[in-house]
């Protein structure tokens, strides 16, 4: 009864926890509600009531990691936070 959301459906079906649920027969690929990007972009609604449960499986995507790192770095620079050091 929960909404199953993945960061990338193809990737999660082939190597994420979603894959394990499919192999065990708990769900099928058609039970996956959508990708997190669809919810963020407003193409699909997230939770529609307080009782709704969402299961999120993320296998991680390099582009998300890179964008997140750049955003954290920019915020740290803007707030003069962190310690600079050479490798």
PDB file of N, CA, C and O in Angstrom:
ATOM      1  N   UNK A   1       0.806  -1.211   0.000  1.00  0.00           N
ATOM      2  CA  UNK A   1       0.000   0.000   0.000  1.00  0.00           C
ATOM      3  C   UNK A   1       0.843   1.266   0.000  1.00  0.00           C
ATOM      4  O   UNK A   1       0.308   2.342  -0.132  1.00  0.00           O
ATOM      5  N   UNK A   2       2.149   1.144   0.169  1.00  0.00           N
ATOM      6  CA  UNK A   2       3.030   2.315   0.193  1.00  0.00           C
ATOM      7  C   UNK A   2       3.393   2.727  -1.227  1.00  0.00           C
ATOM      8  O   UNK A   2       3.378   1.923  -2.149  1.00  0.00           O
ATOM      9  N   UNK A   3       3.747   4.024  -1.378  1.00  0.00           N
ATOM     10  CA  UNK A   3       4.283   4.492  -2.651  1.00  0.00           C
ATOM     11  C   UNK A   3       5.764   4.148  -2.669  1.00  0.00           C
ATOM     12  O   UNK A   3       6.506   4.522  -1.762  1.00  0.00           O
ATOM     13  N   UNK A   4       6.185   3.469  -3.701  1.00  0.00           N
ATOM     14  CA  UNK A   4       7.598   3.121  -3.855  1.00  0.00           C
ATOM     15  C   UNK A   4       8.207   4.126  -4.822  1.00  0.00           C
ATOM     16  O   UNK A   4       7.752   4.265  -5.952  1.00  0.00           O
ATOM     17  N   UNK A   5       9.239   4.823  -4.345  1.00  0.00           N
ATOM     18  CA  UNK A   5       9.896   5.857  -5.138  1.00  0.00           C
ATOM     19  C   UNK A   5      11.381   5.520  -5.216  1.00  0.00           C
ATOM     20  O   UNK A   5      11.984   5.127  -4.231  1.00  0.00           O
ATOM     21  N   UNK A   6      11.944   5.653  -6.393  1.00  0.00           N
ATOM     22  CA  UNK A   6      13.370   5.384  -6.613  1.00  0.00           C
ATOM     23  C   UNK A   6      14.073   6.647  -7.080  1.00  0.00           C
ATOM     24  O   UNK A   6      13.439   7.560  -7.608  1.00  0.00           O
ATOM     25  N   UNK A   7      15.408   6.676  -6.915  1.00  0.00           N
ATOM     26  CA  UNK A   7      16.145   7.787  -7.519  1.00  0.00           C
ATOM     27  C   UNK A   7      16.240   7.549  -9.020  1.00  0.00           C
ATOM     28  O   UNK A   7      16.118   8.465  -9.810  1.00  0.00           O
ATOM     29  N   UNK A   8      16.417   6.306  -9.420  1.00  0.00           N
ATOM     30  CA  UNK A   8      16.469   5.923 -10.830  1.00  0.00           C
ATOM     31  C   UNK A   8      15.906   4.509 -10.928  1.00  0.00           C
ATOM     32  O   UNK A   8      16.519   3.568 -10.412  1.00  0.00           O
ATOM     33  N   UNK A   9      14.759   4.354 -11.546  1.00  0.00           N
ATOM     34  CA  UNK A   9      14.069   3.058 -11.564  1.00  0.00           C
ATOM     35  C   UNK A   9      14.931   1.968 -12.175  1.00  0.00           C
ATOM     36  O   UNK A   9      15.071   0.884 -11.600  1.00  0.00           O
ATOM     37  N   UNK A  10      15.523   2.213 -13.334  1.00  0.00           N
ATOM     38  CA  UNK A  10      16.334   1.184 -13.998  1.00  0.00           C
ATOM     39  C   UNK A  10      17.455   0.704 -13.088  1.00  0.00           C
ATOM     40  O   UNK A  10      17.707  -0.488 -12.939  1.00  0.00           O
ATOM     41  N   UNK A  11      18.116   1.647 -12.455  1.00  0.00           N
ATOM     42  CA  UNK A  11      19.236   1.310 -11.583  1.00  0.00           C
ATOM     43  C   UNK A  11      18.766   0.562 -10.334  1.00  0.00           C
ATOM     44  O   UNK A  11      19.375  -0.425  -9.926  1.00  0.00           O
ATOM     45  N   UNK A  12      17.678   1.004  -9.721  1.00  0.00           N
ATOM     46  CA  UNK A  12      17.180   0.370  -8.499  1.00  0.00           C
ATOM     47  C   UNK A  12      16.637  -1.036  -8.768  1.00  0.00           C
ATOM     48  O   UNK A  12      16.775  -1.919  -7.929  1.00  0.00           O
ATOM     49  N   UNK A  13      16.037  -1.231  -9.938  1.00  0.00           N
ATOM     50  CA  UNK A  13      15.526  -2.559 -10.297  1.00  0.00           C
ATOM     51  C   UNK A  13      16.670  -3.528 -10.571  1.00  0.00           C
ATOM     52  O   UNK A  13      16.568  -4.720 -10.314  1.00  0.00           O
ATOM     53  N   UNK A  14      17.800  -3.011 -11.032  1.00  0.00           N
ATOM     54  CA  UNK A  14      18.916  -3.904 -11.354  1.00  0.00           C
ATOM     55  C   UNK A  14      19.879  -4.124 -10.197  1.00  0.00           C
ATOM     56  O   UNK A  14      20.547  -5.149 -10.136  1.00  0.00           O
ATOM     57  N   UNK A  15      19.951  -3.160  -9.227  1.00  0.00           N
ATOM     58  CA  UNK A  15      20.915  -3.367  -8.142  1.00  0.00           C
ATOM     59  C   UNK A  15      20.543  -2.762  -6.799  1.00  0.00           C
ATOM     60  O   UNK A  15      21.333  -2.783  -5.872  1.00  0.00           O
ATOM     61  N   UNK A  16      19.375  -2.225  -6.651  1.00  0.00           N
ATOM     62  CA  UNK A  16      18.980  -1.612  -5.383  1.00  0.00           C
ATOM     63  C   UNK A  16      18.151  -2.551  -4.522  1.00  0.00           C
ATOM     64  O   UNK A  16      17.960  -3.728  -4.837  1.00  0.00           O
ATOM     65  N   UNK A  17      17.656  -2.014  -3.411  1.00  0.00           N
ATOM     66  CA  UNK A  17      16.776  -2.792  -2.535  1.00  0.00           C
ATOM     67  C   UNK A  17      15.474  -3.130  -3.254  1.00  0.00           C
ATOM     68  O   UNK A  17      14.844  -4.138  -2.960  1.00  0.00           O
ATOM     69  N   UNK A  18      15.084  -2.298  -4.208  1.00  0.00           N
ATOM     70  CA  UNK A  18      13.901  -2.593  -5.014  1.00  0.00           C
ATOM     71  C   UNK A  18      14.074  -3.930  -5.726  1.00  0.00           C
ATOM     72  O   UNK A  18      13.135  -4.725  -5.818  1.00  0.00           O
ATOM     73  N   UNK A  19      15.269  -4.191  -6.204  1.00  0.00           N
ATOM     74  CA  UNK A  19      15.572  -5.464  -6.874  1.00  0.00           C
ATOM     75  C   UNK A  19      15.273  -6.636  -5.940  1.00  0.00           C
ATOM     76  O   UNK A  19      14.662  -7.623  -6.344  1.00  0.00           O
ATOM     77  N   UNK A  20      15.700  -6.526  -4.683  1.00  0.00           N
ATOM     78  CA  UNK A  20      15.470  -7.604  -3.728  1.00  0.00           C
ATOM     79  C   UNK A  20      13.985  -7.848  -3.503  1.00  0.00           C
ATOM     80  O   UNK A  20      13.543  -8.992  -3.391  1.00  0.00           O
ATOM     81  N   UNK A  21      13.202  -6.773  -3.433  1.00  0.00           N
ATOM     82  CA  UNK A  21      11.761  -6.908  -3.253  1.00  0.00           C
ATOM     83  C   UNK A  21      11.108  -7.556  -4.465  1.00  0.00           C
ATOM     84  O   UNK A  21      10.183  -8.366  -4.326  1.00  0.00           O
ATOM     85  N   UNK A  22      11.601  -7.241  -5.649  1.00  0.00           N
ATOM     86  CA  UNK A  22      11.071  -7.856  -6.875  1.00  0.00           C
ATOM     87  C   UNK A  22      11.430  -9.336  -6.919  1.00  0.00           C
ATOM     88  O   UNK A  22      10.585 -10.189  -7.200  1.00  0.00           O
ATOM     89  N   UNK A  23      12.694  -9.666  -6.628  1.00  0.00           N
ATOM     90  CA  UNK A  23      13.140 -11.064  -6.643  1.00  0.00           C
ATOM     91  C   UNK A  23      12.338 -11.896  -5.649  1.00  0.00           C
ATOM     92  O   UNK A  23      11.963 -13.045  -5.936  1.00  0.00           O
ATOM     93  N   UNK A  24      12.057 -11.334  -4.474  1.00  0.00           N
ATOM     94  CA  UNK A  24      11.319 -12.080  -3.448  1.00  0.00           C
ATOM     95  C   UNK A  24       9.833 -12.200  -3.765  1.00  0.00           C
ATOM     96  O   UNK A  24       9.118 -12.960  -3.119  1.00  0.00           O
ATOM     97  N   UNK A  25       9.371 -11.445  -4.758  1.00  0.00           N
ATOM     98  CA  UNK A  25       7.966 -11.507  -5.145  1.00  0.00           C
ATOM     99  C   UNK A  25       7.072 -10.566  -4.344  1.00  0.00           C
ATOM    100  O   UNK A  25       5.850 -10.601  -4.502  1.00  0.00           O
ATOM    101  N   UNK A  26       7.653  -9.723  -3.499  1.00  0.00           N
ATOM    102  CA  UNK A  26       6.855  -8.770  -2.713  1.00  0.00           C
ATOM    103  C   UNK A  26       6.209  -7.712  -3.587  1.00  0.00           C
ATOM    104  O   UNK A  26       5.105  -7.253  -3.296  1.00  0.00           O
ATOM    105  N   UNK A  27       6.925  -7.305  -4.645  1.00  0.00           N
ATOM    106  CA  UNK A  27       6.419  -6.287  -5.555  1.00  0.00           C
ATOM    107  C   UNK A  27       6.803  -6.675  -6.982  1.00  0.00           C
ATOM    108  O   UNK A  27       7.627  -7.564  -7.193  1.00  0.00           O
ATOM    109  N   UNK A  28       6.232  -5.959  -7.923  1.00  0.00           N
ATOM    110  CA  UNK A  28       6.651  -6.051  -9.321  1.00  0.00           C
ATOM    111  C   UNK A  28       7.122  -4.663  -9.734  1.00  0.00           C
ATOM    112  O   UNK A  28       6.858  -3.670  -9.038  1.00  0.00           O
ATOM    113  N   UNK A  29       7.787  -4.579 -10.852  1.00  0.00           N
ATOM    114  CA  UNK A  29       8.266  -3.277 -11.319  1.00  0.00           C
ATOM    115  C   UNK A  29       7.114  -2.298 -11.513  1.00  0.00           C
ATOM    116  O   UNK A  29       7.263  -1.100 -11.305  1.00  0.00           O
ATOM    117  N   UNK A  30       5.941  -2.813 -11.871  1.00  0.00           N
ATOM    118  CA  UNK A  30       4.787  -1.926 -12.078  1.00  0.00           C
ATOM    119  C   UNK A  30       4.268  -1.330 -10.768  1.00  0.00           C
ATOM    120  O   UNK A  30       3.485  -0.380 -10.788  1.00  0.00           O
ATOM    121  N   UNK A  31       4.700  -1.848  -9.619  1.00  0.00           N
ATOM    122  CA  UNK A  31       4.314  -1.294  -8.320  1.00  0.00           C
ATOM    123  C   UNK A  31       5.094  -0.029  -7.967  1.00  0.00           C
ATOM    124  O   UNK A  31       4.730   0.689  -7.035  1.00  0.00           O
ATOM    125  N   UNK A  32       6.174   0.257  -8.699  1.00  0.00           N
ATOM    126  CA  UNK A  32       6.987   1.439  -8.425  1.00  0.00           C
ATOM    127  C   UNK A  32       6.208   2.672  -8.867  1.00  0.00           C
ATOM    128  O   UNK A  32       5.776   2.776 -10.017  1.00  0.00           O
ATOM    129  N   UNK A  33       6.028   3.603  -7.949  1.00  0.00           N
ATOM    130  CA  UNK A  33       5.232   4.803  -8.210  1.00  0.00           C
ATOM    131  C   UNK A  33       5.944   5.758  -9.151  1.00  0.00           C
ATOM    132  O   UNK A  33       5.342   6.326 -10.061  1.00  0.00           O
ATOM    133  N   UNK A  34       7.241   5.949  -8.947  1.00  0.00           N
ATOM    134  CA  UNK A  34       7.961   6.880  -9.802  1.00  0.00           C
ATOM    135  C   UNK A  34       9.348   7.179  -9.268  1.00  0.00           C
ATOM    136  O   UNK A  34       9.833   6.531  -8.342  1.00  0.00           O
ATOM    137  N   UNK A  35       9.974   8.176  -9.872  1.00  0.00           N
ATOM    138  CA  UNK A  35      11.321   8.599  -9.479  1.00  0.00           C
ATOM    139  C   UNK A  35      11.233   9.893  -8.684  1.00  0.00           C
ATOM    140  O   UNK A  35      10.338  10.711  -8.897  1.00  0.00           O
ATOM    141  N   UNK A  36      12.186  10.087  -7.789  1.00  0.00           N
ATOM    142  CA  UNK A  36      12.198  11.262  -6.922  1.00  0.00           C
ATOM    143  C   UNK A  36      12.186  12.560  -7.732  1.00  0.00           C
ATOM    144  O   UNK A  36      11.544  13.528  -7.343  1.00  0.00           O
ATOM    145  N   UNK A  37      12.846  12.562  -8.876  1.00  0.00           N
ATOM    146  CA  UNK A  37      12.854  13.748  -9.730  1.00  0.00           C
ATOM    147  C   UNK A  37      11.463  14.139 -10.192  1.00  0.00           C
ATOM    148  O   UNK A  37      11.158  15.327 -10.336  1.00  0.00           O
ATOM    149  N   UNK A  38      10.603  13.148 -10.423  1.00  0.00           N
ATOM    150  CA  UNK A  38       9.225  13.433 -10.840  1.00  0.00           C
ATOM    151  C   UNK A  38       8.454  14.117  -9.706  1.00  0.00           C
ATOM    152  O   UNK A  38       7.648  15.012  -9.963  1.00  0.00           O
ATOM    153  N   UNK A  39       8.711  13.703  -8.479  1.00  0.00           N
ATOM    154  CA  UNK A  39       8.042  14.325  -7.337  1.00  0.00           C
ATOM    155  C   UNK A  39       8.550  15.743  -7.121  1.00  0.00           C
ATOM    156  O   UNK A  39       7.769  16.667  -6.917  1.00  0.00           O
ATOM    157  N   UNK A  40       9.872  15.912  -7.191  1.00  0.00           N
ATOM    158  CA  UNK A  40      10.468  17.234  -6.981  1.00  0.00           C
ATOM    159  C   UNK A  40      10.001  18.212  -8.054  1.00  0.00           C
ATOM    160  O   UNK A  40       9.719  19.371  -7.768  1.00  0.00           O
ATOM    161  N   UNK A  41       9.907  17.736  -9.293  1.00  0.00           N
ATOM    162  CA  UNK A  41       9.498  18.600 -10.407  1.00  0.00           C
ATOM    163  C   UNK A  41       7.984  18.834 -10.442  1.00  0.00           C
ATOM    164  O   UNK A  41       7.497  19.617 -11.257  1.00  0.00           O
ATOM    165  N   UNK A  42       7.247  18.171  -9.561  1.00  0.00           N
ATOM    166  CA  UNK A  42       5.802  18.348  -9.521  1.00  0.00           C
ATOM    167  C   UNK A  42       5.052  17.566 -10.581  1.00  0.00           C
ATOM    168  O   UNK A  42       3.861  17.783 -10.788  1.00  0.00           O
ATOM    169  N   UNK A  43       5.730  16.642 -11.255  1.00  0.00           N
ATOM    170  CA  UNK A  43       5.064  15.829 -12.279  1.00  0.00           C
ATOM    171  C   UNK A  43       4.158  14.770 -11.657  1.00  0.00           C
ATOM    172  O   UNK A  43       3.204  14.325 -12.284  1.00  0.00           O
ATOM    173  N   UNK A  44       4.498  14.351 -10.427  1.00  0.00           N
ATOM    174  CA  UNK A  44       3.681  13.409  -9.670  1.00  0.00           C
ATOM    175  C   UNK A  44       3.621  13.925  -8.239  1.00  0.00           C
ATOM    176  O   UNK A  44       4.612  14.450  -7.726  1.00  0.00           O
ATOM    177  N   UNK A  45       2.451  13.753  -7.599  1.00  0.00           N
ATOM    178  CA  UNK A  45       2.378  14.206  -6.206  1.00  0.00           C
ATOM    179  C   UNK A  45       3.140  13.267  -5.277  1.00  0.00           C
ATOM    180  O   UNK A  45       3.230  12.063  -5.528  1.00  0.00           O
ATOM    181  N   UNK A  46       3.695  13.833  -4.212  1.00  0.00           N
ATOM    182  CA  UNK A  46       4.308  13.019  -3.169  1.00  0.00           C
ATOM    183  C   UNK A  46       3.197  12.487  -2.286  1.00  0.00           C
ATOM    184  O   UNK A  46       2.161  12.028  -2.775  1.00  0.00           O
ATOM    185  N   UNK A  47       3.391  12.585  -0.981  1.00  0.00           N
ATOM    186  CA  UNK A  47       2.338  12.147  -0.065  1.00  0.00           C
ATOM    187  C   UNK A  47       1.113  13.022  -0.246  1.00  0.00           C
ATOM    188  O   UNK A  47       1.213  14.236  -0.351  1.00  0.00           O
ATOM    189  N   UNK A  48      -0.038  12.385  -0.281  1.00  0.00           N
ATOM    190  CA  UNK A  48      -1.286  13.136  -0.454  1.00  0.00           C
ATOM    191  C   UNK A  48      -2.098  13.212   0.830  1.00  0.00           C
ATOM    192  O   UNK A  48      -3.113  13.882   0.876  1.00  0.00           O
ATOM    193  N   UNK A  49      -1.656  12.491   1.875  1.00  0.00           N
ATOM    194  CA  UNK A  49      -2.293  12.595   3.190  1.00  0.00           C
ATOM    195  C   UNK A  49      -1.301  12.143   4.261  1.00  0.00           C
ATOM    196  O   UNK A  49      -0.270  11.538   3.950  1.00  0.00           O
ATOM    197  N   UNK A  50      -1.591  12.438   5.514  1.00  0.00           N
ATOM    198  CA  UNK A  50      -0.670  12.148   6.614  1.00  0.00           C
ATOM    199  C   UNK A  50      -0.507  10.670   6.914  1.00  0.00           C
ATOM    200  O   UNK A  50       0.430  10.279   7.604  1.00  0.00           O
ATOM    201  N   UNK A  51      -1.413   9.843   6.427  1.00  0.00           N
ATOM    202  CA  UNK A  51      -1.332   8.409   6.691  1.00  0.00           C
ATOM    203  C   UNK A  51      -0.566   7.650   5.604  1.00  0.00           C
ATOM    204  O   UNK A  51      -0.257   6.474   5.785  1.00  0.00           O
ATOM    205  N   UNK A  52      -0.280   8.314   4.516  1.00  0.00           N
ATOM    206  CA  UNK A  52       0.392   7.665   3.390  1.00  0.00           C
ATOM    207  C   UNK A  52       1.858   7.372   3.725  1.00  0.00           C
ATOM    208  O   UNK A  52       2.537   8.185   4.346  1.00  0.00           O
ATOM    209  N   UNK A  53       2.311   6.218   3.294  1.00  0.00           N
ATOM    210  CA  UNK A  53       3.697   5.806   3.524  1.00  0.00           C
ATOM    211  C   UNK A  53       4.424   5.801   2.185  1.00  0.00           C
ATOM    212  O   UNK A  53       3.912   5.311   1.183  1.00  0.00           O
ATOM    213  N   UNK A  54       5.651   6.329   2.190  1.00  0.00           N
ATOM    214  CA  UNK A  54       6.497   6.314   1.005  1.00  0.00           C
ATOM    215  C   UNK A  54       7.753   5.531   1.331  1.00  0.00           C
ATOM    216  O   UNK A  54       8.380   5.751   2.367  1.00  0.00           O
ATOM    217  N   UNK A  55       8.109   4.617   0.457  1.00  0.00           N
ATOM    218  CA  UNK A  55       9.364   3.873   0.583  1.00  0.00           C
ATOM    219  C   UNK A  55      10.283   4.404  -0.506  1.00  0.00           C
ATOM    220  O   UNK A  55       9.934   4.387  -1.688  1.00  0.00           O
ATOM    221  N   UNK A  56      11.465   4.889  -0.100  1.00  0.00           N
ATOM    222  CA  UNK A  56      12.406   5.463  -1.052  1.00  0.00           C
ATOM    223  C   UNK A  56      13.651   4.599  -1.131  1.00  0.00           C
ATOM    224  O   UNK A  56      14.277   4.301  -0.124  1.00  0.00           O
ATOM    225  N   UNK A  57      14.000   4.183  -2.336  1.00  0.00           N
ATOM    226  CA  UNK A  57      15.217   3.412  -2.584  1.00  0.00           C
ATOM    227  C   UNK A  57      16.134   4.248  -3.453  1.00  0.00           C
ATOM    228  O   UNK A  57      15.757   4.670  -4.536  1.00  0.00           O
ATOM    229  N   UNK A  58      17.320   4.492  -2.948  1.00  0.00           N
ATOM    230  CA  UNK A  58      18.303   5.248  -3.711  1.00  0.00           C
ATOM    231  C   UNK A  58      19.578   4.425  -3.830  1.00  0.00           C
ATOM    232  O   UNK A  58      20.111   3.947  -2.841  1.00  0.00           O
ATOM    233  N   UNK A  59      20.008   4.227  -5.038  1.00  0.00           N
ATOM    234  CA  UNK A  59      21.271   3.520  -5.250  1.00  0.00           C
ATOM    235  C   UNK A  59      22.405   4.513  -5.384  1.00  0.00           C
ATOM    236  O   UNK A  59      23.562   4.142  -5.377  1.00  0.00           O
ATOM    237  N   UNK A  60      22.044   5.772  -5.491  1.00  0.00           N
ATOM    238  CA  UNK A  60      23.055   6.814  -5.627  1.00  0.00           C
ATOM    239  C   UNK A  60      23.416   7.044  -7.083  1.00  0.00           C
ATOM    240  O   UNK A  60      23.570   6.117  -7.849  1.00  0.00           O
ATOM    241  N   UNK A  61      23.492   8.292  -7.431  1.00  0.00           N
ATOM    242  CA  UNK A  61      23.856   8.656  -8.791  1.00  0.00           C
ATOM    243  C   UNK A  61      24.949   9.718  -8.708  1.00  0.00           C
ATOM    244  O   UNK A  61      24.827  10.693  -7.962  1.00  0.00           O
ATOM    245  N   UNK A  62      25.992   9.547  -9.445  1.00  0.00           N
ATOM    246  CA  UNK A  62      27.140  10.454  -9.386  1.00  0.00           C
ATOM    247  C   UNK A  62      26.736  11.901  -9.628  1.00  0.00           C
ATOM    248  O   UNK A  62      27.256  12.808  -8.971  1.00  0.00           O
ATOM    249  N   UNK A  63      25.819  12.144 -10.525  1.00  0.00           N
ATOM    250  CA  UNK A  63      25.419  13.525 -10.821  1.00  0.00           C
ATOM    251  C   UNK A  63      24.789  14.159  -9.586  1.00  0.00           C
ATOM    252  O   UNK A  63      25.027  15.327  -9.286  1.00  0.00           O
ATOM    253  N   UNK A  64      23.998  13.394  -8.816  1.00  0.00           N
ATOM    254  CA  UNK A  64      23.412  13.927  -7.587  1.00  0.00           C
ATOM    255  C   UNK A  64      24.504  14.235  -6.569  1.00  0.00           C
ATOM    256  O   UNK A  64      24.464  15.262  -5.898  1.00  0.00           O
ATOM    257  N   UNK A  65      25.472  13.341  -6.454  1.00  0.00           N
ATOM    258  CA  UNK A  65      26.582  13.553  -5.522  1.00  0.00           C
ATOM    259  C   UNK A  65      27.354  14.814  -5.878  1.00  0.00           C
ATOM    260  O   UNK A  65      27.702  15.610  -5.002  1.00  0.00           O
ATOM    261  N   UNK A  66      27.627  15.002  -7.160  1.00  0.00           N
ATOM    262  CA  UNK A  66      28.388  16.175  -7.604  1.00  0.00           C
ATOM    263  C   UNK A  66      27.630  17.479  -7.362  1.00  0.00           C
ATOM    264  O   UNK A  66      28.209  18.466  -6.909  1.00  0.00           O
ATOM    265  N   UNK A  67      26.348  17.490  -7.667  1.00  0.00           N
ATOM    266  CA  UNK A  67      25.540  18.694  -7.460  1.00  0.00           C
ATOM    267  C   UNK A  67      25.440  19.009  -5.967  1.00  0.00           C
ATOM    268  O   UNK A  67      25.583  20.164  -5.556  1.00  0.00           O
ATOM    269  N   UNK A  68      25.229  17.983  -5.156  1.00  0.00           N
ATOM    270  CA  UNK A  68      25.142  18.195  -3.708  1.00  0.00           C
ATOM    271  C   UNK A  68      26.450  18.747  -3.156  1.00  0.00           C
ATOM    272  O   UNK A  68      26.449  19.704  -2.371  1.00  0.00           O
ATOM    273  N   UNK A  69      27.567  18.170  -3.573  1.00  0.00           N
ATOM    274  CA  UNK A  69      28.875  18.640  -3.111  1.00  0.00           C
ATOM    275  C   UNK A  69      29.100  20.092  -3.508  1.00  0.00           C
ATOM    276  O   UNK A  69      29.582  20.904  -2.703  1.00  0.00           O
ATOM    277  N   UNK A  70      28.743  20.459  -4.723  1.00  0.00           N
ATOM    278  CA  UNK A  70      28.914  21.842  -5.180  1.00  0.00           C
ATOM    279  C   UNK A  70      28.042  22.799  -4.371  1.00  0.00           C
ATOM    280  O   UNK A  70      28.490  23.899  -4.011  1.00  0.00           O
ATOM    281  N   UNK A  71      26.825  22.387  -4.053  1.00  0.00           N
ATOM    282  CA  UNK A  71      25.933  23.237  -3.276  1.00  0.00           C
ATOM    283  C   UNK A  71      26.455  23.417  -1.843  1.00  0.00           C
ATOM    284  O   UNK A  71      26.433  24.526  -1.305  1.00  0.00           O
ATOM    285  N   UNK A  72      26.920  22.334  -1.228  1.00  0.00           N
ATOM    286  CA  UNK A  72      27.465  22.419   0.132  1.00  0.00           C
ATOM    287  C   UNK A  72      28.690  23.330   0.135  1.00  0.00           C
ATOM    288  O   UNK A  72      28.849  24.183   1.020  1.00  0.00           O
ATOM    289  N   UNK A  73      29.559  23.168  -0.855  1.00  0.00           N
ATOM    290  CA  UNK A  73      30.752  24.005  -0.954  1.00  0.00           C
ATOM    291  C   UNK A  73      30.376  25.478  -1.082  1.00  0.00           C
ATOM    292  O   UNK A  73      30.940  26.336  -0.408  1.00  0.00           O
ATOM    293  N   UNK A  74      29.403  25.784  -1.928  1.00  0.00           N
ATOM    294  CA  UNK A  74      29.002  27.176  -2.146  1.00  0.00           C
ATOM    295  C   UNK A  74      28.423  27.792  -0.876  1.00  0.00           C
ATOM    296  O   UNK A  74      28.732  28.929  -0.529  1.00  0.00           O
ATOM    297  N   UNK A  75      27.594  27.027  -0.165  1.00  0.00           N
ATOM    298  CA  UNK A  75      27.031  27.536   1.087  1.00  0.00           C
ATOM    299  C   UNK A  75      28.146  27.792   2.095  1.00  0.00           C
ATOM    300  O   UNK A  75      28.170  28.828   2.770  1.00  0.00           O
ATOM    301  N   UNK A  76      29.094  26.857   2.197  1.00  0.00           N
ATOM    302  CA  UNK A  76      30.220  27.036   3.121  1.00  0.00           C
ATOM    303  C   UNK A  76      31.022  28.282   2.764  1.00  0.00           C
ATOM    304  O   UNK A  76      31.408  29.056   3.653  1.00  0.00           O
ATOM    305  N   UNK A  77      31.269  28.496   1.493  1.00  0.00           N
ATOM    306  CA  UNK A  77      32.009  29.692   1.063  1.00  0.00           C
ATOM    307  C   UNK A  77      31.229  30.963   1.405  1.00  0.00           C
ATOM    308  O   UNK A  77      31.802  31.918   1.928  1.00  0.00           O
ATOM    309  N   UNK A  78      29.928  30.961   1.125  1.00  0.00           N
ATOM    310  CA  UNK A  78      29.096  32.139   1.401  1.00  0.00           C
ATOM    311  C   UNK A  78      29.046  32.478   2.886  1.00  0.00           C
ATOM    312  O   UNK A  78      28.931  33.643   3.261  1.00  0.00           O
ATOM    313  N   UNK A  79      29.116  31.451   3.738  1.00  0.00           N
ATOM    314  CA  UNK A  79      29.028  31.652   5.185  1.00  0.00           C
ATOM    315  C   UNK A  79      30.392  31.682   5.861  1.00  0.00           C
ATOM    316  O   UNK A  79      30.473  31.735   7.083  1.00  0.00           O
ATOM    317  N   UNK A  80      31.453  31.634   5.046  1.00  0.00           N
ATOM    318  CA  UNK A  80      32.832  31.604   5.573  1.00  0.00           C
ATOM    319  C   UNK A  80      33.025  30.470   6.580  1.00  0.00           C
ATOM    320  O   UNK A  80      33.604  30.649   7.651  1.00  0.00           O
ATOM    321  N   UNK A  81      32.539  29.308   6.228  1.00  0.00           N
ATOM    322  CA  UNK A  81      32.655  28.129   7.081  1.00  0.00           C
ATOM    323  C   UNK A  81      33.697  27.180   6.524  1.00  0.00           C
ATOM    324  O   UNK A  81      33.973  27.178   5.330  1.00  0.00           O
ATOM    325  N   UNK A  82      34.243  26.343   7.386  1.00  0.00           N
ATOM    326  CA  UNK A  82      35.175  25.313   6.946  1.00  0.00           C
ATOM    327  C   UNK A  82      36.616  25.749   7.115  1.00  0.00           C
ATOM    328  O   UNK A  82      36.916  26.883   7.517  1.00  0.00           O
ATOM    329  N   UNK A  83      37.493  24.833   6.822  1.00  0.00           N
ATOM    330  CA  UNK A  83      38.925  25.070   6.926  1.00  0.00           C
ATOM    331  C   UNK A  83      39.570  24.703   5.610  1.00  0.00           C
ATOM    332  O   UNK A  83      39.348  23.599   5.094  1.00  0.00           O
ATOM    333  N   UNK A  84      40.328  25.611   5.033  1.00  0.00           N
ATOM    334  CA  UNK A  84      41.021  25.355   3.769  1.00  0.00           C
ATOM    335  C   UNK A  84      42.312  24.590   4.053  1.00  0.00           C
ATOM    336  O   UNK A  84      43.036  24.899   4.989  1.00  0.00           O
ATOM    337  N   UNK A  85      42.597  23.584   3.273  1.00  0.00           N
ATOM    338  CA  UNK A  85      43.876  22.870   3.398  1.00  0.00           C
ATOM    339  C   UNK A  85      44.262  22.309   2.049  1.00  0.00           C
ATOM    340  O   UNK A  85      43.432  22.112   1.180  1.00  0.00           O
ATOM    341  N   UNK A  86      45.565  22.100   1.870  1.00  0.00           N
ATOM    342  CA  UNK A  86      46.081  21.511   0.625  1.00  0.00           C
ATOM    343  C   UNK A  86      46.247  20.017   0.801  1.00  0.00           C
ATOM    344  O   UNK A  86      46.619  19.547   1.880  1.00  0.00           O
ATOM    345  N   UNK A  87      46.014  19.311  -0.250  1.00  0.00           N
ATOM    346  CA  UNK A  87      46.207  17.851  -0.219  1.00  0.00           C
ATOM    347  C   UNK A  87      47.663  17.538  -0.478  1.00  0.00           C
ATOM    348  O   UNK A  87      48.322  18.081  -1.257  1.00  0.00           O
TER     349      UNK A  87
END
